[in-house]
Coordinates of C-alpha atoms in Angstrom, one line a residue:
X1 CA 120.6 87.6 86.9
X2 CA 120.6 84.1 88.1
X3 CA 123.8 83.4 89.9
X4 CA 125.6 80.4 88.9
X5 CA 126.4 77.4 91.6
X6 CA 129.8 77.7 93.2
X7 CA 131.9 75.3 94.6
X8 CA 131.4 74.6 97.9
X9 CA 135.3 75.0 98.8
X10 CA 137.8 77.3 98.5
X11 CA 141.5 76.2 98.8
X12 CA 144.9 78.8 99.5
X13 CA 146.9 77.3 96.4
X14 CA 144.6 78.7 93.7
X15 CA 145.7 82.1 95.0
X16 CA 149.3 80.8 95.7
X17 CA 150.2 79.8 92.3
X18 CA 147.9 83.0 90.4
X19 CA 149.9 85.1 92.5
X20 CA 153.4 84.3 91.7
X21 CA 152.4 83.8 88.0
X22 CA 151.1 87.5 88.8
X23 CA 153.9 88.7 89.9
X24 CA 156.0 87.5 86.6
X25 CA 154.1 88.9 84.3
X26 CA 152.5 92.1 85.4
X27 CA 154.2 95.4 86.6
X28 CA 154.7 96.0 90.1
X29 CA 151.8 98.2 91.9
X30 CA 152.1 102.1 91.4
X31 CA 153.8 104.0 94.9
X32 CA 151.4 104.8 97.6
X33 CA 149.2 101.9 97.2
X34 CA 148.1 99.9 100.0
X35 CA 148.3 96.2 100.4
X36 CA 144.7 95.9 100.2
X37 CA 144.7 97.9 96.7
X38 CA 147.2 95.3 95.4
X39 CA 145.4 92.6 96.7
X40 CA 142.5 94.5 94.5
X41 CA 144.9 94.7 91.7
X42 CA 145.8 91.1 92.1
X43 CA 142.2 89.8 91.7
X44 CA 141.1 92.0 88.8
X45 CA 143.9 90.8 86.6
X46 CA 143.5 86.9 87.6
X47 CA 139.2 87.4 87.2
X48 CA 140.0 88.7 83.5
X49 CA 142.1 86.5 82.7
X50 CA 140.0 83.8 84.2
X51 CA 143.1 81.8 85.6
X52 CA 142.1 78.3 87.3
X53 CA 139.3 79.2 89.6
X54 CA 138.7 82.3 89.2
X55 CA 135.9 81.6 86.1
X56 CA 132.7 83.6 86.1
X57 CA 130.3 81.5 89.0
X58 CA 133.6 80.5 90.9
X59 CA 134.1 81.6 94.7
X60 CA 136.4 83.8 96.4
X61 CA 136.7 83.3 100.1
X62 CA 138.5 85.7 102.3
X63 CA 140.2 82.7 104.8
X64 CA 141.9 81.0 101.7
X65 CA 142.5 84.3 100.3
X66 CA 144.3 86.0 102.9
X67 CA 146.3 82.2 103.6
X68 CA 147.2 81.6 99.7
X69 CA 148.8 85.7 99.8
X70 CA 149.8 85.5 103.3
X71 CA 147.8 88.6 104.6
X72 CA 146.0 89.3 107.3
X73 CA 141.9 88.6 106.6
X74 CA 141.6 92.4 107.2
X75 CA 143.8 93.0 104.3
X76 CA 141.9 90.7 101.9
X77 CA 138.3 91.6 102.8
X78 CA 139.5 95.2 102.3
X79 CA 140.8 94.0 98.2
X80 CA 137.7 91.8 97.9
X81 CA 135.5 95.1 98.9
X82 CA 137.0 97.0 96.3
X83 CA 135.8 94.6 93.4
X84 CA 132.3 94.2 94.9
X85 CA 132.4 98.0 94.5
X86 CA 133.4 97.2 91.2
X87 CA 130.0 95.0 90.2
X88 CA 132.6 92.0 89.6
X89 CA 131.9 90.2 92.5
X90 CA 128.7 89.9 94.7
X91 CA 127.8 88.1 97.7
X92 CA 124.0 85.8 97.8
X93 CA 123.6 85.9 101.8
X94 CA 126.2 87.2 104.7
X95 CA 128.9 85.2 105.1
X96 CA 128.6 83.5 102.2
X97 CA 131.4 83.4 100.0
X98 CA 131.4 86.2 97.4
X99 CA 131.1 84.9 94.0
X100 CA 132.4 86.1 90.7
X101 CA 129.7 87.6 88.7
X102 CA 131.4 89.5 86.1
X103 CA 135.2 89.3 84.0
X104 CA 135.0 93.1 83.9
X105 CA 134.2 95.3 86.1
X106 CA 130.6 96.9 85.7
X107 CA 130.7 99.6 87.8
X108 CA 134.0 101.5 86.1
X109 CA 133.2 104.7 88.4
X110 CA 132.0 103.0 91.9
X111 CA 132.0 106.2 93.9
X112 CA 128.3 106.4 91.6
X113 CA 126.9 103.9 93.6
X114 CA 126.6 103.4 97.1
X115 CA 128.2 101.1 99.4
X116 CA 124.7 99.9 101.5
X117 CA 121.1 100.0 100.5
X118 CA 119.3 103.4 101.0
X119 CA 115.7 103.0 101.8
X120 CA 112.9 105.9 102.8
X121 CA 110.9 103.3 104.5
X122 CA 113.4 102.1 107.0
X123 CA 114.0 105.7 108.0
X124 CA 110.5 107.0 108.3
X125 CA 107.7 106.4 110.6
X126 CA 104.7 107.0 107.6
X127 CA 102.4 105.2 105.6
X128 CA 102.5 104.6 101.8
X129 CA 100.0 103.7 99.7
X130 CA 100.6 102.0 96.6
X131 CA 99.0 101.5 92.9
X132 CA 99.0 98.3 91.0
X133 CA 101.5 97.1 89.3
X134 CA 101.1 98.1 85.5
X135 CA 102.9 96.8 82.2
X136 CA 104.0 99.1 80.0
X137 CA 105.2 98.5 76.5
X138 CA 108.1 101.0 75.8
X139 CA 108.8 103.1 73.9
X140 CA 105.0 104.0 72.2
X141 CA 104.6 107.2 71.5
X142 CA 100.3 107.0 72.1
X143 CA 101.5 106.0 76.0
X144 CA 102.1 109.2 78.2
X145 CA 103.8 107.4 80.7
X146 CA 105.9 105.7 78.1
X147 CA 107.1 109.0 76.8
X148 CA 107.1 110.5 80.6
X149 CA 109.9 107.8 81.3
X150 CA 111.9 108.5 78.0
X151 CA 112.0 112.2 78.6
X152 CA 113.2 111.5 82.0
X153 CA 115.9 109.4 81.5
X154 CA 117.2 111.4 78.3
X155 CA 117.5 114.6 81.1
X156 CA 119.4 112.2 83.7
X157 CA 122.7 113.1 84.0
X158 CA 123.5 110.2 85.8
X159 CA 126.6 108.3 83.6
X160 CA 124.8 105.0 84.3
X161 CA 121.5 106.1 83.8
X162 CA 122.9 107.0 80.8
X163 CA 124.5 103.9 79.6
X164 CA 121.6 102.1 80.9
X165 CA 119.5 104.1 78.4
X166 CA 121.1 103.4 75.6
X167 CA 121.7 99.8 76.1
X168 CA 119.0 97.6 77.9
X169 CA 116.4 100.4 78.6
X170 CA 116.5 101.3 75.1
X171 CA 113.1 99.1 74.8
X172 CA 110.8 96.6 75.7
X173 CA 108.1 96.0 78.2
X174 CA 108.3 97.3 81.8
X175 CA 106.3 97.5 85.1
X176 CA 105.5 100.4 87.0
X177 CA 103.8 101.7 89.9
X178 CA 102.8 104.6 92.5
X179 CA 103.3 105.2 95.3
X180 CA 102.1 108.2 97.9
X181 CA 103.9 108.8 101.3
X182 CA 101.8 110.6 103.8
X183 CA 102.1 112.2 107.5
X184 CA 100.2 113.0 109.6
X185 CA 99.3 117.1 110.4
X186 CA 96.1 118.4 112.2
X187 CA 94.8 114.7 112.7
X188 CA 94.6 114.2 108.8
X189 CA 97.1 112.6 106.6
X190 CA 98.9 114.8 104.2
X191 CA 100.9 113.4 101.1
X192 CA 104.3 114.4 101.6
X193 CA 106.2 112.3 98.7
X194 CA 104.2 111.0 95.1
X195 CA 106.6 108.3 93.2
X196 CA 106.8 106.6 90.4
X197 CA 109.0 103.7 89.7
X198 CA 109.2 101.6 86.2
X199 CA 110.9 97.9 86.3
X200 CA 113.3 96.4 83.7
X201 CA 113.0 92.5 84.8
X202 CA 112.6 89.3 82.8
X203 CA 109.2 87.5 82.3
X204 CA 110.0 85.7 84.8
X205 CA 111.0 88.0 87.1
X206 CA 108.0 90.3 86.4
X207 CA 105.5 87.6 86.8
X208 CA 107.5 87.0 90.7
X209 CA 107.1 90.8 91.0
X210 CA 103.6 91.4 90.6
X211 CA 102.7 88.6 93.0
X212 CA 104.2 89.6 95.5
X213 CA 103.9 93.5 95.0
X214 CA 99.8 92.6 95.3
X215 CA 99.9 90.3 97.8
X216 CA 101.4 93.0 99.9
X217 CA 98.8 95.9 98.5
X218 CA 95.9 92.9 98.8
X219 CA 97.1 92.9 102.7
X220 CA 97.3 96.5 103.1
X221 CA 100.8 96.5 104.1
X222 CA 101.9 100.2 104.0
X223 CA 105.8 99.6 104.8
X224 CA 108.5 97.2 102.9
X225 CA 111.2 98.2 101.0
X226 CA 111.7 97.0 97.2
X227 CA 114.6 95.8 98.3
X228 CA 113.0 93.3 100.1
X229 CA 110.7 92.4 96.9
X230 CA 112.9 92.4 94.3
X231 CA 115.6 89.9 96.5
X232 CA 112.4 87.6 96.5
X233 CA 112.2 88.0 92.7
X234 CA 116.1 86.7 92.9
X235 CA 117.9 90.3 92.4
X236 CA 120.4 90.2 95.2
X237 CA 123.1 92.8 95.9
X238 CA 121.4 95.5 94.7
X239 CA 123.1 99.0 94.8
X240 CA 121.5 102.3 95.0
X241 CA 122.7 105.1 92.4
X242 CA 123.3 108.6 93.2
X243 CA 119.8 110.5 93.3
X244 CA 119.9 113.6 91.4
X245 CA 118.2 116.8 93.1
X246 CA 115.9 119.3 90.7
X247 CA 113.3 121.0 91.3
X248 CA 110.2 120.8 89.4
X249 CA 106.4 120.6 89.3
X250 CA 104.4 117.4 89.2
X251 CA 103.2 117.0 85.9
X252 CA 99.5 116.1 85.1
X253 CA 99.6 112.5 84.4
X254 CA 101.4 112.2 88.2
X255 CA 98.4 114.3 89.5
X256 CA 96.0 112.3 87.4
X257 CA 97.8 109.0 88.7
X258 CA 97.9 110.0 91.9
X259 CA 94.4 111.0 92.3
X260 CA 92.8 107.5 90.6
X261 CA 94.7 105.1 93.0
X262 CA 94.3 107.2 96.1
X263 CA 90.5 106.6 94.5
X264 CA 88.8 108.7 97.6
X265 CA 91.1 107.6 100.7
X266 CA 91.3 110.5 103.1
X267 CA 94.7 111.8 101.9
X268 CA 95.3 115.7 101.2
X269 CA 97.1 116.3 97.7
X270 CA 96.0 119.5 97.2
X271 CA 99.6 120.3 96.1
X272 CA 100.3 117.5 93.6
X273 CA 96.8 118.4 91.8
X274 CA 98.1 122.3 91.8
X275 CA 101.1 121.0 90.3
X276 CA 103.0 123.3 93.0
X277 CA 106.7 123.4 92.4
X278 CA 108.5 120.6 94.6
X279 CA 112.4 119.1 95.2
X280 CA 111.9 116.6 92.1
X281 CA 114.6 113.7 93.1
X282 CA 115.3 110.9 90.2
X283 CA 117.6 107.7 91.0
X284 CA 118.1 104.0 89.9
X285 CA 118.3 100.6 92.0
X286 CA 121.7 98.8 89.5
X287 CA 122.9 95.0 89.8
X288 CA 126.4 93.9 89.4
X289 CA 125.6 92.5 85.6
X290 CA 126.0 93.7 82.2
X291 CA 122.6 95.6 82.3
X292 CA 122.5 97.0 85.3
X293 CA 119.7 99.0 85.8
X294 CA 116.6 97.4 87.4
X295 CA 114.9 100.4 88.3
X296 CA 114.3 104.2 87.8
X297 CA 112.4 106.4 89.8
X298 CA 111.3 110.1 89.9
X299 CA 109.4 111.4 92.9
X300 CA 108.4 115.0 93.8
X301 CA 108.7 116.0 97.4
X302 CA 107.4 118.4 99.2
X303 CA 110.3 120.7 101.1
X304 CA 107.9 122.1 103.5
X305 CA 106.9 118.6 105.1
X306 CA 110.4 116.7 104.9
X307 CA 114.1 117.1 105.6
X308 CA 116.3 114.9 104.2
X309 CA 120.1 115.4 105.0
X310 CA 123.1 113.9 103.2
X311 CA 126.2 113.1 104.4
X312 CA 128.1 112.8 100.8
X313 CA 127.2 115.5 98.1
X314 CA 128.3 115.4 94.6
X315 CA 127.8 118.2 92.9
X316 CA 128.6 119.1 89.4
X317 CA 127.9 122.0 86.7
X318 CA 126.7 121.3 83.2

């Protein structure tokens, strides 16, 4: 989503005279809330209802905020945090201003995505390597990889997955790629991770994309983040869903994918061609806009060679 031009200022009155008109129409906050959840409350109501200057591609900035309510800045970072949680507002670089990206919010549940950016590569010390970047037209039933992603995202049981899959993954054409993370055991390197991730961008975002994905693979660069790529392509404030843990085994057209872009590079994937069974993990990369989901991912991982511990767990039974 292309983020609209803001104003440059922000002034203590919009808030000011939204607030008291606020507080004459709406009911007062429930017990128990805090100030920075009525602040929340506060800015959610005068968003959708777009009062003066608080439009879609207006600014919100915490000094003018915190002045026009008469809080402390604290208190009003606190309230602006909880709609960014919210997909309704989203900030282009630090200390920016945030700006209003959304009437409504478009993450209803925000405990499903999380707060920072979760990245593998920034965590680990190992190589990747990577295929090209492929189009994909979607959904085709004479594509395997096109029905390989539709299975996939019909088993998520992910609730934005979910509503991403019926709404703007429901077709068109998509990138993907694959990637293999290795370590290294005996003085050879082992694949430890296999991945493959499919793209929902515009043209022009795609074209962006595959530019700079290649110019990276052309250089041999075995570490960046897609983070990093896609904020090039000018998807900012990205959000990382909740990965879903299975276990599974690698299915053929991984192995065969695997085993044509590796393409003879010293790299042991004995167990990916066995299709031995493997933690399968599946997650999504969301933007605050009506279609959120940019991209999915399924990797299979083997246990034996990797620990990955998690601080939050969700866990639910079906």
């Amino acid at each position: 989503m292309a983020l609209g031009r803001p104003h440059s200022k922000d002034f203590p009155e919009k808030y000011r005279k939204s607030f008291e008109l606020y507080k004459l129409t709406e009911t007062q906050a429930p017990a128990g809330s805090t100030l920075a959840d009525q602040v929340a409350t506060f800015l959610q109501w005068a968003i959708s209802k777009e009062q003066e200057g608080f439009a879609k591609g207006e600014i919100i900035s915490i000094g003018a905020l915190a002045h026009g309510l008469d809080n402390s800045r604290n208190t009003a970072a606190k309230g602006v945090e909880q709609l960014v949680a919210m997909g309704m507002l989203a900030r282009t670089k630090l200390k920016s201003p945030y700006e209003i990206v959304s009437r409504v919010p478009i993450f209803k549940d925000s405990g499903l995505v999380a707060d920072e950016q979760i990245s593998l590569t920034l965590k680990m010390d190992s190589e990747s390597t990577f295929s090209d970047a492929r189009r994909l037209k979607y959904p085709d039933p004479d594509d395997p990889f096109a029905e390989f992603l539709l299975a996939e995202l019909a088993a998520s049981n992910d609730g934005l997955i979910k509503e991403s899959f019926a709404g703007n993954w429901a077709s068109g054409e998509l990138l993907y790629y694959f990637r293999m993370r290795s370590v290294v055991r005996d003085g050879g390197a082992v694949g430890y991770l296999s991945e493959i991730t499919f793209l929902n961008l515009t043209p022009e975002q795609s074209e962006k994309f595959i530019d700079r994905f290649t110019l990276l693979r052309d250089q041999h660069v075995s570490r960046f983040s897609m983070y990093s790529v896609l904020e090039q392509c000018g998807l900012t404030d990205l959000r990382a869903g909740r990965t879903q843990v299975t276990v599974g085994n690698p299915p053929g057209l991984i192995a065969r994918g695997l085993e044509e872009f590796i393409n003879g590079r010293t790299i042991d994937m004995e167990d990916y061609l066995e299709r031995k069974t493997m933690l399968k993990w599946s997650y999504a990369l969301f933007k605050p806009d009506a279609d959120p989901m940019v991209t999915f991912s399924v990797c299979f991982v083997r246990p034996d060679l990797i620990s990955i511990f998690i601080r939050k767990l969700d866990v639910e039974l079906k």
